[in-house]
Amino acid sequence: MDMDAETTLRAVSEYYGKTLQSSSDLKTTACCPVGGVPADHRAILARLHPEVTARFYGCGSPIPAHMDGCRVLDLGCGTGRDVFLASALVGPSGSVTGVDMTTEQLDVARKHLDYHAKEFLGGAPSNVRLVQGVIESLAEAGVADGSMDVVISNCVCNLSPDKQAVFSGVAAALAPGGEFYFSDIYASTRLSAEAQKHPVLVGECLGGALYFGDFLRTMAAAGLGDVRVVSAAPVALTDTTLAPLVPGVSFYSVTIRAFKLPPGVAEPSPEDYGQTATYDGSLKGAADELVFDAHYTFPTGVAVPVDGNTAAVLRASRFGPTFTVTDAGWHRGLAGPPGAEAGWYAAMSKVMAGAFPSPPTAEGVTGDAGLGDGCCPPATAEANGDGAAAASGGCGPPPATSGDAGAKASSGGGCCPPPASAAKSGGGCGNGAAKKGGCC
Ligand SMILES: C[S@@+](CC[C@H](N)C(=O)[O-])C[C@H]1O[C@@H](n2cnc3c(N)ncnc32)[C@H](O)[C@@H]1O
């Protein structure tokens, strides 16, 4: 790990170990849970030790259905709120491992191990293991490859200086068909270098929030490209000293599920092979229907048309025995929006009841609220080489940001077309001439 990364880890640990003493010390609403909590989870949460819940800094409810007997890993478990909730749900035949780097946080969780074992496991020995370590090196924290059925995390991955290492480590830790189910904060744009280093923005889970597109690419590179949005809500940035540091950026708290499929099985877009999935209604708390993600709710006994990726997920995962999934037939074409980004916009828009901005189009940004002042500022003549895009009102490259995110941006990532030279040689869109020709 490089010096910068170690400095970030130390600063984050200091923030959660010393600066914050309870949830009421938070300066923003980023680390405040959003989204509904199922009734059976609420009943368990009400029985947690108050010292544990007093220092809960999560931003969602990353506890999936159907966890009995599962081996669960919680990344950045803090004082253990989700660890003890999961411990009750997996029961004595399951296990929960919580990893956190901050002594003060883990001390609270350790102090109440026996209390929660008595409360939830009827006197059986605790099924919880707490490990001090960093989530970028799960193997060093004693998490063996393929040893976990479910990995959860609540508002932690944004704090990591090496998110690729975290997601790749999760993919390695998961057993085949295992699930990464987590809540975190995401940003509508890449943040400035200043915002990414601001200690309070970082500590409050905003400075390290990934831009959606970068998040999807990082997950895909880790082998977890089939990202499913479960729930989402905007994060209000009301602090008047912090808001000016992130002008035009919208933050969202999102709960995601992504399953580990065999390499090459997940396709980049949802494709229709005429398959259906029928849920048998046998899961606890889901007798009438199983809400799976933004797009799929399975009413009991109903054959629901599913895309190829969803069919593969249902078959490979712990949900397999509760579904009848028909075999793939001939390919009918796309079953939904093409590509990860379009899928993200569609899912976010659905779970936020249309309050999420529409994606930018080839003709320019939508102008909807939420994408700030436009994600594609007009290009300068220097930036575009010929100035045609600026003259035609087209959009140009975003301002440079720090690190490799900036490098990706200037090579044409996101909605912003690449410089004219690249567009010309590739025959694609991105300069005034191409735009007029309607290639996009
Ligand atoms: C926002 S708090 C969330 C804690 C807990 N998940 C909850 O919901 O209350 C972030 C926690 O992640 C831990 N953390 C942050 N970055 C970490 C890293 N790279 N490795 C291990 N723990 C980390 C911090 O020590 C802190 O306890």
Coordinates of C-alpha atoms and ligand atoms in Angstrom, one line a residue:
M1 CA 0.0 0.0 0.0
D2 CA 1.4 3.4 -0.9
M3 CA 2.0 6.4 1.5
D4 CA -1.1 8.2 0.3
A5 CA -3.3 5.2 0.9
E6 CA -1.8 4.7 4.4
T7 CA -2.4 8.4 5.2
T8 CA -6.1 8.0 4.1
L9 CA -6.5 4.9 6.2
R10 CA -5.0 6.6 9.3
A11 CA -7.2 9.7 8.8
V12 CA -10.4 7.6 8.4
S13 CA -9.5 5.5 11.5
E14 CA -8.9 8.6 13.5
Y15 CA -12.3 10.0 12.4
Y16 CA -14.2 7.0 13.4
G17 CA -12.1 6.1 16.5
K18 CA -11.7 9.6 18.0
T19 CA -13.5 12.4 16.2
L20 CA -16.9 10.8 16.2
Q21 CA -18.3 9.5 19.5
S22 CA -21.8 8.8 18.4
S23 CA -24.1 9.1 15.3
S24 CA -25.1 12.6 16.5
D25 CA -21.6 13.9 15.9
L26 CA -22.0 13.5 12.1
K27 CA -22.0 16.7 10.1
T28 CA -23.9 15.4 7.1
T29 CA -26.7 12.9 6.5
A30 CA -24.5 10.7 4.3
C31 CA -23.9 8.2 7.2
C32 CA -27.6 8.0 8.1
P33 CA -29.6 5.0 7.0
V34 CA -32.1 5.4 4.2
G35 CA -34.6 2.9 2.9
G36 CA -37.1 0.6 4.6
V37 CA -36.0 -2.0 7.1
P38 CA -38.1 -5.2 7.0
A39 CA -40.2 -5.8 10.1
D40 CA -38.3 -8.9 11.2
H41 CA -35.0 -7.0 11.1
R42 CA -36.6 -4.1 13.1
A43 CA -37.6 -6.5 15.8
I44 CA -34.0 -7.8 16.1
L45 CA -32.5 -4.3 15.9
A46 CA -34.7 -3.2 18.9
R47 CA -32.9 -5.9 20.9
L48 CA -29.3 -4.8 20.1
H49 CA -27.2 -3.3 22.9
P50 CA -27.6 0.5 22.9
E51 CA -23.8 1.1 23.0
V52 CA -23.7 -0.7 19.6
T53 CA -26.5 1.3 18.0
A54 CA -25.3 4.6 19.4
R55 CA -22.2 4.4 17.1
F56 CA -24.0 3.2 14.0
Y57 CA -22.8 5.1 11.0
G58 CA -24.4 3.1 8.1
C59 CA -26.2 4.6 5.2
G60 CA -28.6 1.8 4.3
S61 CA -29.8 -1.6 5.3
P62 CA -27.5 -4.1 3.6
I63 CA -29.0 -7.3 4.9
P64 CA -30.5 -9.5 2.1
A65 CA -33.2 -12.0 2.5
H66 CA -32.7 -15.7 3.1
M67 CA -29.5 -15.9 5.1
D68 CA -30.2 -18.9 7.4
G69 CA -27.0 -20.9 7.8
C70 CA -24.9 -18.5 5.6
R71 CA -21.3 -17.6 6.2
V72 CA -21.4 -13.8 6.2
L73 CA -18.5 -11.2 6.1
D74 CA -19.1 -7.6 7.1
L75 CA -16.6 -5.1 5.6
G76 CA -15.9 -2.2 8.0
C77 CA -18.3 -3.6 10.7
G78 CA -17.7 -0.7 13.1
T79 CA -19.4 -1.4 16.5
G80 CA -21.2 -4.4 15.0
R81 CA -24.8 -3.3 14.4
D82 CA -25.1 -5.3 11.1
V83 CA -22.8 -8.1 12.4
F84 CA -25.2 -8.8 15.3
L85 CA -28.3 -8.4 13.1
A86 CA -26.8 -10.9 10.6
S87 CA -25.7 -13.2 13.5
A88 CA -29.4 -13.5 14.6
L89 CA -30.5 -14.1 11.0
V90 CA -28.0 -16.8 10.1
G91 CA -28.6 -18.6 13.4
P92 CA -26.3 -21.1 15.2
S93 CA -25.4 -23.0 12.0
G94 CA -24.2 -19.8 10.2
S95 CA -21.3 -17.5 11.0
V96 CA -20.5 -13.8 10.7
T97 CA -17.0 -12.3 10.4
G98 CA -16.6 -8.6 11.0
V99 CA -13.5 -6.8 9.8
D100 CA -12.6 -3.3 10.8
M101 CA -9.4 -1.4 11.2
T102 CA -10.4 0.9 14.1
T103 CA -9.7 -0.3 17.6
E104 CA -12.2 1.9 19.3
Q105 CA -15.0 0.6 17.1
L106 CA -14.1 -3.0 17.4
D107 CA -13.7 -2.7 21.2
V108 CA -17.4 -1.8 21.5
A109 CA -18.4 -4.8 19.3
R110 CA -16.1 -7.2 21.3
K111 CA -17.5 -6.0 24.6
H112 CA -21.0 -7.1 23.6
L113 CA -20.3 -10.4 21.9
D114 CA -21.7 -12.5 24.7
Y115 CA -24.7 -10.2 25.3
H116 CA -25.8 -10.8 21.7
A117 CA -25.1 -14.5 21.7
K118 CA -27.3 -14.9 24.8
E119 CA -30.0 -12.6 23.2
F120 CA -30.2 -14.3 19.8
L121 CA -28.6 -17.8 19.9
G122 CA -30.3 -19.2 23.0
G123 CA -27.1 -19.7 24.9
A124 CA -25.1 -21.3 22.0
P125 CA -21.6 -20.0 21.6
S126 CA -21.3 -16.8 19.6
N127 CA -21.2 -17.3 15.8
V128 CA -19.4 -13.9 15.4
R129 CA -15.7 -13.5 14.8
L130 CA -14.3 -9.9 14.9
V131 CA -11.0 -9.2 13.2
Q132 CA -8.9 -6.1 13.2
G133 CA -7.6 -5.5 9.6
V134 CA -8.1 -3.5 6.4
I135 CA -10.7 -4.5 3.8
E136 CA -8.1 -4.0 1.0
S137 CA -6.3 -7.1 2.3
L138 CA -9.0 -9.6 3.3
A139 CA -6.6 -12.6 3.0
E140 CA -4.3 -11.0 5.6
A141 CA -7.4 -10.6 7.8
G142 CA -7.8 -14.4 7.7
V143 CA -10.6 -14.5 5.1
A144 CA -9.9 -17.5 2.9
D145 CA -10.8 -17.5 -0.8
G146 CA -14.3 -18.9 -1.5
S147 CA -15.2 -19.0 2.2
M148 CA -18.2 -16.6 2.2
D149 CA -21.8 -17.0 1.0
V150 CA -22.7 -13.3 1.6
V151 CA -20.5 -10.2 1.9
I152 CA -22.2 -7.1 3.4
S153 CA -21.0 -3.6 4.0
N154 CA -22.6 -0.4 5.2
C155 CA -21.1 2.9 4.1
V156 CA -17.5 1.7 4.1
C157 CA -16.2 1.1 0.5
N158 CA -16.3 4.8 -0.3
L159 CA -13.7 5.3 2.5
S160 CA -11.2 3.0 0.9
P161 CA -8.2 4.4 -0.9
D162 CA -8.1 1.3 -3.1
K163 CA -11.6 0.3 -4.1
Q164 CA -10.4 -2.1 -6.8
A165 CA -8.5 -4.1 -4.2
V166 CA -11.7 -4.2 -2.0
F167 CA -14.0 -5.4 -4.8
S168 CA -11.5 -7.9 -6.1
G169 CA -11.0 -9.2 -2.6
V170 CA -14.7 -9.6 -2.2
A171 CA -15.0 -11.5 -5.4
A172 CA -12.2 -13.8 -4.2
A173 CA -13.7 -14.3 -0.8
L174 CA -17.2 -15.2 -2.2
A175 CA -18.0 -18.9 -2.8
P176 CA -19.4 -19.6 -6.3
G177 CA -22.9 -18.1 -6.5
G178 CA -22.2 -15.9 -3.4
E179 CA -23.5 -12.4 -3.0
F180 CA -22.1 -9.0 -2.4
Y181 CA -25.0 -7.0 -0.9
F182 CA -24.0 -3.5 0.3
S183 CA -25.0 0.1 0.9
D184 CA -22.8 3.0 -0.1
I185 CA -22.6 6.6 -1.3
Y186 CA -22.2 7.4 -5.0
A187 CA -21.7 10.7 -6.8
S188 CA -23.2 12.0 -10.1
T189 CA -19.7 13.2 -11.2
R190 CA -16.1 12.6 -10.4
L191 CA -15.0 14.8 -7.5
S192 CA -12.3 17.4 -7.7
A193 CA -8.9 16.5 -6.2
E194 CA -9.6 19.0 -3.4
A195 CA -12.9 17.4 -2.5
Q196 CA -11.3 13.9 -2.6
K197 CA -8.7 14.9 0.0
H198 CA -11.0 17.0 2.3
P199 CA -10.8 15.3 5.7
V200 CA -14.4 15.9 6.7
L201 CA -15.9 15.2 3.3
V202 CA -13.9 11.9 3.2
G203 CA -14.7 11.0 6.8
E204 CA -18.4 11.7 6.2
C205 CA -18.4 9.2 3.3
L206 CA -18.7 11.8 0.5
G207 CA -15.1 12.7 -0.5
G208 CA -14.4 9.1 -1.5
A209 CA -17.8 8.5 -3.2
L210 CA -17.3 6.9 -6.6
Y211 CA -18.9 8.4 -9.7
F212 CA -21.5 5.9 -10.9
G213 CA -19.6 5.0 -14.1
D214 CA -16.3 4.5 -12.3
F215 CA -18.1 2.3 -9.8
L216 CA -19.6 0.1 -12.5
R217 CA -16.3 -0.3 -14.2
T218 CA -14.5 -1.1 -11.0
M219 CA -17.0 -3.8 -10.1
A220 CA -16.8 -5.3 -13.7
A221 CA -13.0 -5.4 -13.4
A222 CA -13.4 -7.3 -10.2
G223 CA -15.6 -9.9 -11.9
L224 CA -18.8 -8.5 -10.3
G225 CA -20.2 -6.8 -13.3
D226 CA -23.9 -7.8 -12.9
V227 CA -24.7 -4.9 -10.5
R228 CA -28.3 -4.7 -9.4
V229 CA -29.8 -1.7 -7.6
V230 CA -32.1 -2.6 -4.7
S231 CA -32.9 0.8 -3.2
A232 CA -31.6 4.4 -3.4
A233 CA -32.2 7.8 -2.0
P234 CA -30.6 11.2 -2.4
V235 CA -28.2 12.4 0.3
A236 CA -28.8 16.0 1.5
L237 CA -25.6 18.0 1.8
T238 CA -26.9 20.8 4.1
D239 CA -23.6 21.9 5.7
T240 CA -22.9 25.3 4.3
T241 CA -19.1 24.9 4.6
L242 CA -19.0 21.6 2.8
A243 CA -21.5 22.2 0.0
P244 CA -19.3 24.7 -1.9
L245 CA -16.5 22.1 -2.2
V246 CA -18.7 19.9 -4.4
P247 CA -20.6 22.3 -6.6
G248 CA -23.1 20.6 -8.9
V249 CA -22.5 17.1 -7.5
S250 CA -25.4 15.0 -6.4
F251 CA -24.8 12.2 -3.9
Y252 CA -27.0 9.1 -3.5
S253 CA -27.1 6.3 -1.0
V254 CA -27.6 3.1 -2.9
T255 CA -28.0 -0.5 -1.8
I256 CA -26.6 -2.9 -4.4
R257 CA -26.6 -6.6 -4.9
A258 CA -24.0 -8.4 -7.2
F259 CA -23.6 -12.2 -7.4
K260 CA -20.4 -14.1 -8.2
L261 CA -21.1 -16.0 -11.4
P262 CA -18.6 -18.3 -13.2
P263 CA -16.3 -16.2 -15.5
G264 CA -17.9 -15.3 -18.8
V265 CA -21.4 -16.0 -17.8
A266 CA -22.7 -12.5 -17.0
E267 CA -23.3 -10.5 -20.2
P268 CA -22.8 -6.8 -20.4
S269 CA -26.5 -6.2 -21.2
P270 CA -29.6 -8.0 -20.2
E271 CA -30.4 -10.3 -23.1
D272 CA -33.7 -12.1 -23.7
Y273 CA -33.6 -15.9 -24.3
G274 CA -37.3 -16.4 -23.6
Q275 CA -36.6 -17.7 -20.0
T276 CA -39.0 -17.5 -17.1
A277 CA -38.5 -17.9 -13.3
T278 CA -41.2 -19.1 -10.9
Y279 CA -40.7 -18.5 -7.2
D280 CA -42.1 -21.2 -4.8
G281 CA -43.0 -18.8 -1.9
S282 CA -41.0 -20.8 0.6
L283 CA -38.7 -18.1 2.0
K284 CA -39.3 -16.7 5.4
G285 CA -41.1 -13.3 5.3
A286 CA -41.7 -13.7 1.5
A287 CA -44.7 -16.0 1.3
D288 CA -46.5 -13.9 -1.3
E289 CA -43.7 -12.4 -3.3
L290 CA -39.9 -12.0 -3.3
V291 CA -38.7 -8.5 -4.1
F292 CA -35.3 -9.1 -5.7
D293 CA -34.1 -5.8 -7.2
A294 CA -35.3 -2.7 -8.9
H295 CA -36.6 -4.6 -11.9
Y296 CA -37.6 -8.0 -10.5
T297 CA -40.3 -8.9 -8.1
F298 CA -41.4 -12.5 -8.1
P299 CA -45.0 -13.1 -7.1
T300 CA -45.3 -16.7 -5.7
G301 CA -46.3 -19.2 -8.4
V302 CA -46.1 -16.8 -11.3
A303 CA -43.7 -17.5 -14.3
V304 CA -41.9 -14.1 -14.6
P305 CA -39.9 -13.5 -17.8
V306 CA -36.3 -13.0 -16.9
D307 CA -33.1 -12.0 -18.9
G308 CA -30.2 -14.4 -19.2
N309 CA -28.2 -12.8 -16.4
T310 CA -31.0 -13.0 -13.9
A311 CA -31.7 -16.6 -14.9
A312 CA -28.0 -17.4 -14.3
V313 CA -28.0 -15.6 -10.9
L314 CA -31.1 -17.4 -9.7
R315 CA -29.7 -20.8 -10.6
A316 CA -26.2 -20.2 -9.3
S317 CA -27.1 -18.6 -6.0
R318 CA -28.7 -19.7 -2.7
F319 CA -32.0 -18.7 -4.2
G320 CA -31.8 -21.5 -6.7
P321 CA -33.8 -24.2 -4.7
T322 CA -36.7 -21.8 -4.4
F323 CA -37.0 -21.1 -8.1
T324 CA -37.9 -23.0 -11.3
V325 CA -36.0 -21.4 -14.1
T326 CA -36.7 -22.5 -17.7
D327 CA -33.8 -23.2 -20.1
A328 CA -32.5 -20.6 -22.6
G329 CA -34.1 -20.7 -26.0
W330 CA -33.3 -18.7 -29.1
H331 CA -32.1 -15.1 -28.6
R332 CA -34.9 -12.5 -28.9
G333 CA -32.6 -9.4 -28.5
L334 CA -32.2 -7.0 -25.6
A335 CA -34.4 -7.5 -22.5
G336 CA -33.6 -4.1 -21.0
P337 CA -31.4 -1.0 -21.4
P338 CA -28.1 -1.9 -23.1
G339 CA -25.0 -1.8 -21.0
A340 CA -24.2 -1.2 -17.3
E341 CA -24.7 2.6 -17.3
A342 CA -28.1 2.5 -19.0
G343 CA -29.2 -0.2 -16.6
W344 CA -28.0 1.9 -13.7
Y345 CA -30.0 4.9 -14.8
A346 CA -33.1 2.9 -15.4
A347 CA -32.9 1.1 -12.1
M348 CA -32.1 4.3 -10.1
S349 CA -35.0 6.1 -11.8
K350 CA -37.3 3.2 -10.9
V351 CA -36.4 2.9 -7.2
M352 CA -36.4 6.7 -6.8
A353 CA -39.8 7.0 -8.4
G354 CA -38.5 9.1 -11.3
A355 CA -36.6 11.5 -9.1
F356 CA -33.3 10.4 -10.6
P357 CA -32.2 12.4 -13.7
S358 CA -32.5 10.9 -17.1
P359 CA -29.2 10.0 -18.8
P360 CA -27.6 12.5 -21.1
T361 CA -28.4 12.0 -24.7
A362 CA -26.2 12.3 -27.8
E363 CA -27.7 15.7 -28.4
G364 CA -26.4 17.0 -25.1
V365 CA -27.3 16.8 -21.4
T366 CA -30.9 16.6 -20.4
G367 CA -30.7 19.6 -18.2
D368 CA -32.6 17.7 -15.5
A369 CA -31.9 18.7 -11.9
G370 CA -29.4 16.5 -10.2
L371 CA -26.6 16.4 -12.7
G372 CA -25.4 19.8 -11.5
D373 CA -24.6 22.4 -14.1
G374 CA -24.3 19.9 -16.8
C375 CA -21.9 17.1 -16.9
C376 CA -20.3 18.2 -20.1
P377 CA -19.0 21.8 -20.1
P378 CA -18.5 23.3 -23.6
A379 CA -15.1 22.4 -25.0
T380 CA -12.5 25.0 -25.6
A381 CA -10.8 25.3 -29.0
E382 CA -7.6 24.0 -27.4
A383 CA -9.2 21.1 -25.7
N384 CA -11.0 19.9 -28.8
G385 CA -8.4 20.8 -31.4
D386 CA -10.8 22.3 -33.9
G387 CA -13.3 24.1 -31.7
A388 CA -16.2 22.7 -33.7
A389 CA -18.0 21.1 -30.8
A390 CA -17.9 24.4 -28.9
A391 CA -19.2 26.3 -31.9
S392 CA -22.0 23.8 -32.5
G393 CA -23.0 23.9 -28.8
G394 CA -21.9 20.3 -28.4
C395 CA -20.3 19.1 -25.2
G396 CA -16.7 18.6 -24.6
P397 CA -14.3 16.9 -22.2
P398 CA -14.9 17.6 -18.5
P399 CA -12.3 19.5 -16.5
A400 CA -9.3 17.4 -15.5
T401 CA -9.6 15.7 -12.2
S402 CA -6.9 14.0 -10.2
G403 CA -5.4 10.6 -10.6
D404 CA -6.5 8.0 -13.1
A405 CA -10.1 9.2 -13.0
G406 CA -8.9 12.3 -14.7
A407 CA -7.1 10.2 -17.3
K408 CA -10.2 8.2 -18.0
A409 CA -12.2 11.4 -18.3
S410 CA -10.0 12.9 -20.8
S411 CA -10.0 9.8 -22.9
G412 CA -13.7 10.2 -23.4
G413 CA -15.4 8.4 -20.5
G414 CA -19.0 9.1 -19.5
C415 CA -21.2 11.3 -21.6
C416 CA -18.4 13.5 -22.8
P417 CA -17.1 12.8 -26.3
P418 CA -13.4 12.3 -26.8
P419 CA -11.1 14.9 -28.3
A420 CA -11.6 15.5 -32.1
S421 CA -8.4 13.7 -33.0
A422 CA -9.5 10.5 -31.4
A423 CA -13.1 10.8 -32.8
K424 CA -11.8 11.4 -36.3
S425 CA -9.4 8.4 -36.3
G426 CA -12.0 6.2 -34.7
G427 CA -14.8 7.4 -37.0
G428 CA -17.0 7.9 -33.9
C429 CA -18.7 10.9 -32.5
G430 CA -17.2 13.7 -30.5
N431 CA -16.5 16.7 -32.8
G432 CA -18.8 19.1 -34.5
A433 CA -18.7 17.3 -37.8
A434 CA -19.6 13.9 -36.3
K435 CA -22.4 15.4 -34.3
K436 CA -24.0 16.9 -37.4
G437 CA -23.7 13.6 -39.2
G438 CA -25.8 12.1 -36.4
C439 CA -23.5 9.1 -35.7
C440 CA -24.4 9.1 -32.0
Ligands
LIG1 C1 -19.1 4.8 8.2 S1 -18.5 3.7 9.4 C2 -19.6 2.4 9.2 C3 -19.5 1.4 10.3 C4 -20.6 0.3 10.3 N1 -20.6 -0.4 9.0 C5 -21.9 0.8 10.6 O1 -22.8 0.7 9.8 O2 -22.0 1.4 11.7 C6 -17.0 3.1 8.6 C7 -16.3 2.0 9.3 O3 -15.4 1.4 8.4 C8 -14.1 1.3 8.9 N2 -13.2 1.4 7.8 C9 -13.1 2.4 6.9 N3 -12.2 2.1 6.0 C10 -11.7 0.8 6.3 C11 -10.7 0.0 5.7 N4 -10.1 0.4 4.6 N5 -10.4 -1.2 6.3 C12 -11.1 -1.6 7.4 N6 -12.0 -0.8 8.0 C13 -12.3 0.4 7.5 C14 -14.0 2.4 9.9 O4 -13.1 2.1 10.9 C15 -15.4 2.5 10.5 O5 -15.6 1.7 11.6

